[in-house]
XYZ file of C-alpha atoms in Angstrom:
688
model
C -43.921 96.048 -54.507
C -43.906 98.656 -57.067
C -40.666 100.030 -58.606
C -39.972 103.592 -57.168
C -37.655 104.444 -59.911
C -40.543 103.546 -62.618
C -41.218 107.279 -63.406
C -37.549 108.255 -63.514
C -35.295 107.121 -65.875
C -35.660 103.058 -65.857
C -38.184 102.023 -68.608
C -39.011 98.477 -68.943
C -39.569 97.589 -72.968
C -42.043 94.542 -74.009
C -40.245 91.280 -73.702
C -36.766 92.657 -72.647
C -35.811 91.210 -69.354
C -33.700 93.999 -68.935
C -34.187 97.873 -68.866
C -31.824 100.650 -69.451
C -30.528 103.415 -66.943
C -30.610 107.096 -68.365
C -32.088 108.758 -71.585
C -31.554 108.565 -74.965
C -29.503 105.951 -76.991
C -26.698 104.195 -76.475
C -24.758 100.979 -77.625
C -26.203 97.557 -75.828
C -27.960 99.899 -73.306
C -24.537 101.429 -71.690
C -24.529 104.913 -73.039
C -21.243 107.485 -73.064
C -21.553 110.777 -74.032
C -18.905 111.632 -76.399
C -16.532 113.503 -74.341
C -18.333 115.453 -71.946
C -22.048 116.148 -71.090
C -23.865 118.006 -73.839
C -23.531 121.885 -73.337
C -25.335 124.613 -74.761
C -23.335 126.422 -77.630
C -20.258 128.542 -76.270
C -21.104 126.923 -72.700
C -17.853 126.234 -70.807
C -17.427 124.117 -67.771
C -15.744 125.609 -64.682
C -13.542 122.166 -64.096
C -12.470 121.842 -68.001
C -11.744 126.134 -68.461
C -8.100 126.827 -69.582
C -8.037 123.147 -70.610
C -7.796 122.543 -74.172
C -7.819 119.054 -75.477
C -5.553 119.687 -78.665
C -3.104 121.287 -76.582
C -2.675 118.261 -74.364
C -0.530 115.416 -75.511
C -0.033 112.085 -73.817
C 3.687 111.612 -73.262
C 4.049 108.229 -74.599
C 2.503 109.416 -78.032
C 6.090 110.372 -79.632
C 7.610 106.515 -78.495
C 4.313 104.683 -80.376
C 3.058 103.658 -77.000
C -0.749 103.565 -76.782
C -2.930 105.718 -74.569
C -4.578 103.633 -71.657
C -7.787 105.410 -72.925
C -7.187 103.734 -76.572
C -6.290 100.106 -74.835
C -9.610 100.403 -72.731
C -11.403 100.949 -76.040
C -9.520 98.213 -77.841
C -10.620 95.732 -74.924
C -14.191 96.862 -75.103
C -14.322 96.473 -78.642
C -12.890 92.999 -78.530
C -15.673 92.227 -75.694
C -18.553 93.724 -78.303
C -17.509 91.624 -80.660
C -17.172 88.258 -78.820
C -20.669 89.386 -77.263
C -21.804 90.039 -80.719
C -20.713 87.056 -82.203
C -22.548 84.567 -79.481
C -26.124 84.116 -80.754
C -27.350 83.363 -77.255
C -25.276 86.056 -75.177
C -26.682 86.205 -71.927
C -28.325 89.366 -70.834
C -26.685 88.781 -67.096
C -23.377 88.875 -69.341
C -24.088 91.957 -71.089
C -24.785 93.947 -67.785
C -21.648 92.461 -66.433
C -19.598 93.725 -69.101
C -21.147 96.920 -68.947
C -20.560 97.097 -65.430
C -17.065 95.879 -65.946
C -16.505 98.866 -68.488
C -17.908 101.403 -65.767
C -15.578 100.129 -63.320
C -12.545 100.953 -65.502
C -13.562 104.428 -66.076
C -13.812 105.129 -62.609
C -10.225 103.922 -62.108
C -8.549 102.505 -59.045
C -7.629 104.916 -56.731
C -8.643 106.765 -53.320
C -11.905 105.340 -53.357
C -10.511 101.572 -53.121
C -7.952 102.411 -51.019
C -10.205 103.725 -48.123
C -12.529 100.668 -48.491
C -9.593 98.663 -48.544
C -8.416 99.854 -45.144
C -12.162 99.907 -43.797
C -12.933 96.607 -44.925
C -9.361 95.250 -44.132
C -10.196 96.125 -40.099
C -13.231 93.932 -40.339
C -11.331 91.078 -41.569
C -8.611 92.011 -38.768
C -11.549 91.550 -36.565
C -12.093 88.184 -37.910
C -8.353 87.100 -37.120
C -8.344 88.270 -33.720
C -11.538 86.506 -33.016
C -10.149 82.975 -33.556
C -7.182 83.992 -31.173
C -9.405 85.514 -27.936
C -10.528 82.358 -26.493
C -7.407 80.497 -26.659
C -5.328 83.560 -25.526
C -7.845 84.311 -22.430
C -8.746 80.468 -21.278
C -5.527 80.099 -19.169
C -6.555 82.705 -16.999
C -10.297 82.349 -17.416
C -10.734 79.028 -16.453
C -9.340 80.228 -12.910
C -11.219 83.238 -12.972
C -14.840 81.317 -14.032
C -14.189 78.093 -12.367
C -14.176 75.830 -15.518
C -14.122 72.301 -16.010
C -12.369 70.437 -18.772
C -15.693 69.780 -20.409
C -16.589 73.978 -20.184
C -13.030 74.792 -21.403
C -13.742 72.448 -24.290
C -17.231 73.773 -24.825
C -15.887 77.648 -24.890
C -13.323 76.421 -27.560
C -16.041 74.780 -29.877
C -18.487 77.733 -29.598
C -16.015 80.180 -31.284
C -15.828 77.758 -34.860
C -19.559 76.992 -34.136
C -20.920 80.528 -33.995
C -18.876 81.814 -36.600
C -20.218 78.770 -38.916
C -23.766 80.112 -38.139
C -22.921 83.626 -38.858
C -20.916 82.861 -42.181
C -24.131 81.073 -43.038
C -26.625 83.718 -41.795
C -24.959 86.766 -42.994
C -23.796 85.622 -46.288
C -27.397 84.790 -47.609
C -28.711 88.310 -46.021
C -25.971 89.892 -47.910
C -27.476 89.155 -51.256
C -30.753 90.284 -50.216
C -30.502 93.026 -47.891
C -27.139 94.749 -48.904
C -23.439 93.882 -48.413
C -22.954 97.205 -46.420
C -26.042 96.985 -44.335
C -25.409 93.205 -43.306
C -21.705 94.014 -42.569
C -22.559 97.188 -40.185
C -25.178 95.262 -38.557
C -22.730 91.911 -38.120
C -19.756 94.046 -36.808
C -22.449 95.759 -34.539
C -23.441 92.587 -33.052
C -19.628 91.549 -32.327
C -19.102 94.806 -30.701
C -21.768 94.880 -28.424
C -21.456 91.166 -27.167
C -17.813 91.112 -26.911
C -18.080 94.138 -24.729
C -20.594 92.540 -22.549
C -18.551 89.265 -22.357
C -15.702 91.036 -20.802
C -17.978 91.673 -17.715
C -19.713 88.540 -17.463
C -18.814 87.293 -14.222
C -20.255 83.798 -14.977
C -19.480 80.906 -17.440
C -22.981 80.615 -18.844
C -23.243 84.318 -19.565
C -19.727 84.456 -20.481
C -20.470 81.327 -23.055
C -23.519 83.030 -24.233
C -22.071 86.859 -25.090
C -19.159 84.861 -26.760
C -21.391 82.962 -29.003
C -23.363 86.034 -29.979
C -20.141 87.681 -30.560
C -19.013 84.797 -33.209
C -22.257 84.812 -34.974
C -21.829 88.913 -35.508
C -18.093 88.165 -36.903
C -18.781 85.311 -38.694
C -20.168 87.694 -41.511
C -17.357 89.561 -42.194
C -15.141 87.263 -44.489
C -18.002 86.098 -46.867
C -19.204 89.971 -46.894
C -16.088 91.781 -47.062
C -14.543 89.674 -50.141
C -17.673 89.854 -52.026
C -18.608 93.685 -51.165
C -14.630 94.745 -52.231
C -14.671 92.930 -55.143
C -17.622 94.504 -56.861
C -15.762 97.999 -56.550
C -12.609 96.261 -58.311
C -11.841 96.206 -62.018
C -10.861 92.919 -63.726
C -7.270 93.393 -64.066
C -7.073 94.435 -60.146
C -9.225 92.015 -59.045
C -6.710 89.148 -58.302
C -3.988 91.187 -56.775
C -5.892 93.511 -54.834
C -8.143 90.720 -53.117
C -4.712 88.770 -52.237
C -3.648 92.071 -50.308
C -6.780 92.308 -48.478
C -5.884 88.843 -47.169
C -3.073 90.398 -45.186
C -5.081 91.723 -42.693
C -6.285 88.726 -41.364
C -2.567 87.718 -40.677
C -2.668 91.609 -38.854
C -5.218 90.186 -36.813
C -3.007 87.465 -35.432
C -0.438 89.528 -34.969
C -2.384 91.951 -32.937
C -4.116 89.600 -30.818
C -0.973 87.916 -30.160
C 0.776 91.008 -29.115
C -1.917 92.674 -27.054
C -2.333 89.450 -25.158
C 1.375 89.396 -24.290
C 1.256 92.963 -23.122
C -1.851 92.694 -21.255
C -2.924 89.336 -19.859
C 0.077 88.530 -17.828
C -0.188 92.138 -16.195
C -2.413 90.829 -13.363
C -2.603 94.117 -11.538
C -4.652 95.958 -14.914
C -7.561 95.239 -13.217
C -9.827 96.357 -10.608
C -12.577 94.509 -8.184
C -15.952 95.290 -6.358
C -16.244 93.057 -3.580
C -15.783 89.619 -4.212
C -18.751 89.292 -6.424
C -17.320 91.388 -9.183
C -13.624 90.707 -10.664
C -12.283 92.387 -13.729
C -8.787 91.245 -14.112
C -6.195 91.845 -17.200
C -7.499 89.144 -19.234
C -10.646 90.717 -19.453
C -9.039 94.115 -20.606
C -7.497 91.845 -23.494
C -11.162 91.068 -24.427
C -12.171 94.739 -24.616
C -8.967 95.664 -26.745
C -9.453 92.711 -29.184
C -12.687 94.418 -29.950
C -11.083 97.854 -31.426
C -10.522 96.736 -34.998
C -14.234 95.960 -35.279
C -15.265 99.383 -34.013
C -12.888 101.020 -36.192
C -14.166 99.316 -39.115
C -17.712 99.771 -38.064
C -17.313 103.483 -37.761
C -15.395 103.545 -41.273
C -18.159 101.621 -42.820
C -20.912 104.278 -41.678
C -18.774 107.059 -44.524
C -18.963 103.872 -47.384
C -21.709 103.514 -49.858
C -23.552 100.249 -50.494
C -21.942 98.207 -53.558
C -23.596 99.496 -56.904
C -23.680 96.217 -58.230
C -26.048 94.969 -55.600
C -28.005 98.091 -56.229
C -28.201 97.452 -60.042
C -29.131 93.858 -59.143
C -32.288 94.961 -57.059
C -33.388 97.961 -59.763
C -32.221 100.642 -57.320
C -30.528 102.605 -60.350
C -30.338 106.202 -59.249
C -28.387 105.252 -55.893
C -26.171 103.037 -57.978
C -25.511 105.805 -60.892
C -25.062 108.056 -57.816
C -22.081 105.860 -56.298
C -20.609 105.005 -59.470
C -20.117 108.659 -59.812
C -19.092 109.116 -56.459
C -16.292 106.558 -57.099
C -15.094 108.177 -60.201
C -14.835 111.868 -59.259
C -13.283 110.948 -55.932
C -10.709 108.864 -57.614
C -9.868 111.283 -60.762
C -9.873 114.451 -58.043
C -7.136 112.399 -56.093
C -5.109 111.810 -59.380
C -5.498 115.528 -59.926
C -7.558 115.374 -62.802
C -10.951 117.017 -61.366
C -11.952 117.881 -65.151
C -12.698 114.243 -65.887
C -16.663 113.890 -66.151
C -18.389 110.826 -65.458
C -20.043 110.343 -68.631
C -22.149 107.186 -68.223
C -26.001 107.694 -69.080
C -27.261 104.474 -69.443
C -27.009 101.232 -67.318
C -28.850 97.995 -67.971
C -30.321 96.137 -64.983
C -32.233 93.059 -64.358
C -36.035 92.784 -63.582
C -35.811 91.738 -59.776
C -39.700 91.184 -59.448
C -39.751 87.413 -58.746
C -37.336 88.770 -55.428
C -39.725 91.217 -54.338
C -40.420 91.192 -50.935
C -44.171 90.434 -49.805
C -45.586 93.616 -48.162
C -48.736 93.822 -46.301
C -50.591 97.287 -46.357
C -50.468 99.598 -43.217
C -53.957 99.171 -42.764
C -54.072 95.433 -42.512
C -52.949 93.465 -39.853
C -50.441 94.513 -36.875
C -46.836 95.469 -36.976
C -46.062 92.261 -35.477
C -47.808 90.290 -38.626
C -46.142 92.538 -41.385
C -42.820 92.158 -39.554
C -43.302 88.092 -39.543
C -44.442 88.187 -43.014
C -41.378 90.244 -44.476
C -39.122 87.962 -42.529
C -40.543 84.674 -43.530
C -40.123 85.822 -47.136
C -36.621 86.953 -46.526
C -35.948 83.590 -45.310
C -37.543 82.045 -48.422
C -35.792 83.694 -50.462
C -32.405 83.159 -48.613
C -33.098 79.300 -48.764
C -33.730 79.505 -52.391
C -30.597 81.316 -52.978
C -28.759 78.756 -51.424
C -30.537 75.764 -53.014
C -29.569 77.476 -56.599
C -26.135 76.994 -55.723
C -26.676 73.181 -56.780
C -28.154 74.320 -60.064
C -27.284 72.732 -63.066
C -24.877 76.084 -64.019
C -23.358 75.856 -60.486
C -23.205 72.306 -59.111
C -19.760 71.397 -60.417
C -17.951 74.585 -59.406
C -20.105 74.348 -55.745
C -18.696 70.557 -55.453
C -15.278 71.644 -56.206
C -15.207 74.409 -54.126
C -16.617 72.605 -51.124
C -13.896 69.734 -51.139
C -11.289 72.702 -51.529
C -12.279 74.543 -48.977
C -12.941 71.601 -46.452
C -9.653 69.848 -47.388
C -7.846 73.061 -46.715
C -9.521 74.018 -43.604
C -9.573 70.705 -42.152
C -5.591 70.309 -42.575
C -4.990 73.912 -41.745
C -6.993 74.249 -38.364
C -6.028 70.922 -37.402
C -2.442 71.556 -37.662
C -2.624 75.039 -36.176
C -3.908 73.201 -33.040
C -1.424 70.478 -33.093
C 1.267 72.438 -33.194
C 0.714 74.370 -29.884
C -0.561 71.252 -28.417
C 2.639 69.433 -28.968
C 4.765 72.243 -27.695
C 2.713 71.945 -24.384
C 3.166 68.245 -24.577
C 6.978 68.440 -25.021
C 7.205 71.037 -22.120
C 5.127 68.856 -19.762
C 7.672 65.806 -20.709
C 10.717 68.023 -19.986
C 9.151 68.955 -16.868
C 7.896 66.113 -15.746
C 11.552 64.414 -16.182
C 12.968 67.097 -13.855
C 10.587 65.909 -11.045
C 12.301 65.289 -7.680
C 11.069 62.340 -6.260
C 10.936 61.839 -2.139
C 10.612 58.450 -0.676
C 9.996 57.407 3.126
C 11.316 60.991 4.379
C 10.489 61.551 7.951
C 10.174 65.557 8.752
C 9.577 66.649 12.159
C 9.006 70.053 13.890
C 10.119 71.429 10.614
C 8.667 75.000 9.565
C 8.422 74.995 5.334
C 8.709 78.706 4.751
C 9.918 77.844 0.794
C 7.984 76.875 -2.068
C 7.699 73.479 -3.099
C 7.386 72.508 -6.749
C 7.552 69.512 -9.184
C 7.929 67.304 -6.270
C 6.517 63.792 -5.370
C 6.820 62.366 -2.047
C 6.051 58.460 -1.324
C 5.370 57.119 2.143
C 6.390 60.087 4.161
C 5.782 60.922 7.679
C 5.402 64.890 8.777
C 5.107 65.215 12.553
C 4.271 68.611 14.408
C 5.236 70.544 10.739
C 4.154 73.848 9.808
C 3.384 74.757 6.139
C 3.026 78.979 6.202
C 2.974 81.328 3.571
C 4.131 79.051 0.772
C 3.193 78.261 -2.806
C 3.019 74.528 -3.584
C 3.208 73.847 -7.196
C 2.836 70.220 -8.957
C 3.301 68.843 -5.895
C 2.024 65.219 -4.966
C 2.015 63.499 -1.811
C 1.051 59.550 -1.860
C 0.422 57.087 0.972
C 2.125 59.833 3.363
C 0.969 60.605 7.253
C 0.511 64.303 8.314
C -0.001 64.487 12.111
C -0.497 67.525 14.194
C 0.463 69.687 11.391
C -0.559 73.194 10.172
C -1.182 74.287 6.582
C -1.513 77.890 6.563
C -1.834 80.725 3.803
C -1.318 78.103 0.872
C -1.706 78.883 -2.722
C -1.568 75.828 -4.882
C -1.512 74.569 -8.287
C -1.958 70.849 -9.327
C -1.118 69.867 -5.806
C -2.897 66.650 -4.645
C -3.204 64.501 -1.621
C -3.651 60.602 -2.587
C -4.176 57.788 -0.111
C -2.726 60.135 2.833
C -3.738 59.713 6.414
C -4.191 63.092 8.095
C -4.403 63.599 11.805
C -5.223 66.473 14.326
C -4.255 68.649 11.597
C -5.548 72.631 10.743
C -5.875 73.967 7.098
C -6.317 77.638 7.382
C -6.890 80.116 4.412
C -5.848 77.588 1.764
C -7.220 76.857 -1.610
C -6.873 72.715 -0.895
C -10.453 71.782 -1.065
C -12.014 68.721 -0.888
C -11.211 67.327 -4.227
C -7.400 67.758 -3.661
C -7.825 64.970 -0.984
C -8.047 61.387 -3.049
C -9.270 58.598 -0.928
C -7.381 60.118 2.341
C -8.281 58.989 5.780
C -9.370 62.326 7.879
C -8.881 62.262 11.534
C -9.886 65.036 13.755
C -8.678 67.586 10.809
C -10.074 71.107 10.717
C -10.663 73.291 7.694
C -10.643 77.271 8.758
C -11.573 80.053 6.570
C -10.485 78.128 3.379
C -10.503 80.269 0.161
C -13.807 80.030 -1.847
C -14.393 80.220 -5.376
C -11.681 80.533 -8.183
C -8.545 82.670 -8.596
C -5.782 83.098 -10.847
C -2.877 81.036 -9.867
C 0.506 83.267 -9.389
C 2.012 80.663 -11.765
C 2.623 82.281 -14.785
C -0.442 80.192 -16.673
C -0.033 82.455 -19.538
C 3.222 81.217 -20.864
C 5.146 83.594 -22.954
C 5.436 80.888 -25.461
C 1.889 80.583 -26.074
C 1.942 84.197 -27.356
C 5.101 83.932 -29.314
C 4.144 80.817 -31.146
C 1.099 82.531 -32.453
C 3.110 85.482 -33.143
C 5.436 83.897 -35.357
C 2.974 81.828 -37.038
C 1.148 84.834 -38.186
C 4.252 87.141 -39.212
C 5.417 83.758 -41.316
C 2.063 84.482 -43.359
C 3.748 87.841 -44.672
C 5.684 86.114 -47.506
C 3.543 84.187 -48.865
C 0.867 86.965 -48.593
C 3.241 89.118 -50.851
C 4.170 86.614 -53.257
C 0.364 85.441 -53.893
C -0.564 88.843 -54.139
C 2.087 89.684 -56.741
C 1.669 86.334 -58.809
C -2.019 85.820 -58.628
C -2.671 87.513 -61.828
C 0.511 86.121 -63.472
C 0.358 82.654 -62.627
C -3.179 82.267 -62.038
C -5.478 81.323 -59.248
C -5.759 77.659 -60.120
C -2.041 76.942 -60.147
C -1.374 78.898 -57.379
C -3.954 77.324 -55.171
C -3.138 73.766 -56.535
C 0.344 74.122 -55.991
C 0.427 75.554 -52.548
C -1.860 72.701 -51.515
C 0.796 70.183 -52.986
C 3.636 72.023 -51.643
C 1.878 72.150 -48.152
C 1.200 68.364 -48.154
C 5.031 67.871 -48.760
C 5.770 69.945 -45.581
C 3.766 67.730 -43.622
C 5.980 64.955 -43.883
C 8.729 67.235 -42.498
C 6.742 66.912 -39.115
C 8.172 63.464 -38.630
C 11.340 65.580 -37.811
C 9.703 67.603 -34.873
C 11.256 66.500 -31.664
C 11.911 69.676 -30.292
C 10.037 72.746 -29.377
C 11.937 75.187 -31.828
C 11.573 72.381 -34.808
C 7.633 72.412 -34.046
C 7.899 76.231 -34.297
C 9.848 76.605 -37.381
C 7.772 73.860 -39.230
C 4.446 75.646 -38.144
C 5.971 78.997 -39.790
C 7.062 77.182 -42.645
C 3.414 75.566 -42.995
C 1.497 78.985 -42.380
C 3.741 80.527 -44.832
C 2.963 78.416 -47.882
C -0.401 77.701 -47.062
C -1.542 81.122 -47.046
C -1.064 81.515 -50.619
C -4.040 78.812 -51.188
C -6.216 80.529 -48.834
C -5.456 83.824 -50.836
C -6.332 81.895 -54.139
C -9.275 80.052 -52.698
C -11.082 83.533 -51.600
C -10.528 85.129 -55.312
C -12.090 82.329 -57.328
C -15.030 81.997 -54.731
C -15.767 85.474 -55.516
C -15.008 85.025 -59.310
C -17.254 81.709 -59.877
C -20.644 83.104 -58.645
C -22.964 85.774 -60.215
C -23.599 88.943 -57.747
C -27.005 87.748 -57.107
C -25.512 84.340 -55.282
C -21.965 85.369 -54.349
C -21.943 86.319 -50.774
C -24.676 83.292 -50.398
C -22.131 80.845 -51.922
C -19.141 82.540 -49.785
C -20.964 81.969 -46.700
C -21.975 78.528 -47.150
C -18.678 77.847 -48.148
C -17.064 79.713 -45.143
C -19.528 77.911 -43.013
C -18.141 74.369 -44.333
C -14.538 75.333 -43.442
C -15.625 76.204 -39.926
C -17.161 72.734 -39.828
C -13.881 71.411 -41.213
C -11.941 73.440 -38.333
C -13.998 71.995 -35.571
C -13.428 68.383 -37.043
C -9.629 68.775 -37.712
C -8.778 70.514 -34.519
C -10.665 67.751 -32.587
C -9.141 64.955 -34.399
C -5.764 66.241 -34.680
C -5.802 67.229 -30.655
C -6.892 63.553 -29.689
C -3.736 62.167 -31.160
C -1.003 64.482 -29.278
C 1.047 62.516 -26.967
C 0.013 59.478 -28.717
C 1.238 59.295 -32.087
C 2.092 61.769 -34.728
C 1.578 59.572 -38.141
C -2.180 59.633 -37.939
C -2.343 63.699 -38.135
C 0.545 64.104 -40.517
C -1.235 61.466 -42.992
C -4.604 62.960 -42.436
C -3.184 66.196 -43.372
C -1.172 65.064 -46.127
C -4.127 63.359 -47.609
C -6.443 66.066 -47.226
C -4.105 68.705 -48.802
C -2.968 66.364 -51.783
C -6.677 65.562 -52.299
C -7.877 69.289 -52.490
C -4.737 70.170 -54.333
C -5.679 67.938 -57.047
C -9.226 68.910 -57.286
C -8.111 72.735 -57.338
C -6.345 71.998 -60.719
C -9.855 70.823 -62.042
C -11.139 74.518 -61.601
C -11.585 76.794 -64.721
C -9.094 80.064 -64.829
C -10.847 83.030 -63.857
C -8.203 85.482 -64.334
C -10.117 87.053 -67.494
C -13.351 86.502 -66.284
C -15.995 89.493 -65.868
C -17.925 89.155 -62.181
C -21.116 88.231 -63.244
């Protein structure tokens, strides 16, 4: 496909893999005008009128403090000298250094902070997505009549869909653009999250959550790639770490809103018996608000200029860089600062051009098919290039670190609340009341029965009317001439009982509640059909509290890692945090109470978040712009696979043994931490 800019400023030299953007000469293709754009003699700029450079003096000059501009010039000279001394300096390295110089001139200010908020909301939406199904499941399983297998599939589909989304959108973002792919991904998430809240059947709900997860799965790879390409080197580690805080805020937002909405059963409506909209569905809608807010904000944000340069869209890239420059310096009260860049080198992209079909050839479907097939090939080629000679060791090391960290983190994230539930169950079971061989005649039960076992009892001409039966079990008992009316029950069963001349009217005691029972002249009238929400507080406040505290505990680790990311270095933060987290896992042997488990969960989350921050920063910095989002997507997809394995394995040992989950997490964290210490230090590395 012909380059639309070939007649403007982009000129291809013979035998040169790079071109220059702009006119006139420059140093290594990166041109600056001396101070301001050339003007006619005696001409004056409106923005500089009344400002004489000789009259302005840097306030640190008397103290011998170098001017920031002088420091930048010194750093650039050092980079130029280093580049000149290397006989085989890559052209990609030249472009990277030039782009770094431009970002230094643009400064860090209003534009980056605005983008920070918009992308932070997208990252927050990803954090919310991880909690939505877990919070609504206790209510949804009653509302949608879910079996244990269906509940398991619903939990599994969250990570499966996000795994697919990370791989898909990460690869597409390197070919179609960061902003464009992020907008489409968030739009898919918003649309199908909205539809899932109204789905009345399990099949539709599962399908809509699957597509919603595929959409949100692309946010993490794109957000970090997108934001990093607007940051200069000395700001990158710190501000990418600050961005990580939004994932924590997503957990807090999900916990807080679920706590405030789901237990309010009155927050819903119904249209007959076919359409029910309970409070948990309201929560699903509210959970989509961060994604909607980010989607709106992205419509005002530009594409990454680094991506545009990689794809020979030079005019657009220059305009965006000028926008960043002018926005920042105006906000700092220096509107007279002029964007002086006139030349930008950019690589040829002929090998990545899409195959087009002339409008007169073939049908629109055929043209679309060819474009799609070409795009798929380019994405897969980019994925395969991650195992090239230059990148294979970086990819292998990062894959090990991502997998080990995710396996332990998500495994323990499931193990902690499951252990709390197990301890609650043991405590509840210890308080069970057992009634043996009781005989009750002509009695009216007008009070609720809870946590009771009745063995070999005889109930003659008794009435059970307008009551709740919670965790009640009748074993080897006889019911004769009894009446059960308007009963609501939870975990109530009749096992090996004889039931004679008894009437069940308007109850939810269905056939599966009677195990090996003998029915004689028994009548069921107006049984409650379908599923319903139990009046029992299925959504225990402790569920939300544990998630809320676990998310909040991340805050100190986030702050510390952000402040020391540039001072200590990414490698030491990742390795040290993973090894300290491994040590914390041994304290889990002391988790004999609910409060101890909650405290240890907070400790583990607070320490491990520093490793996550470092991992995400290093992943951005290790790969060139043409492969950055693809690599992040592949590694994030591997992270979701590890999350599935970890949560499944750890959950299977709840109530059986603590040793295996603890040793598995310890081994994974130690192994990943030691591998992390072998990574190169990327603090002073310019983004390729």
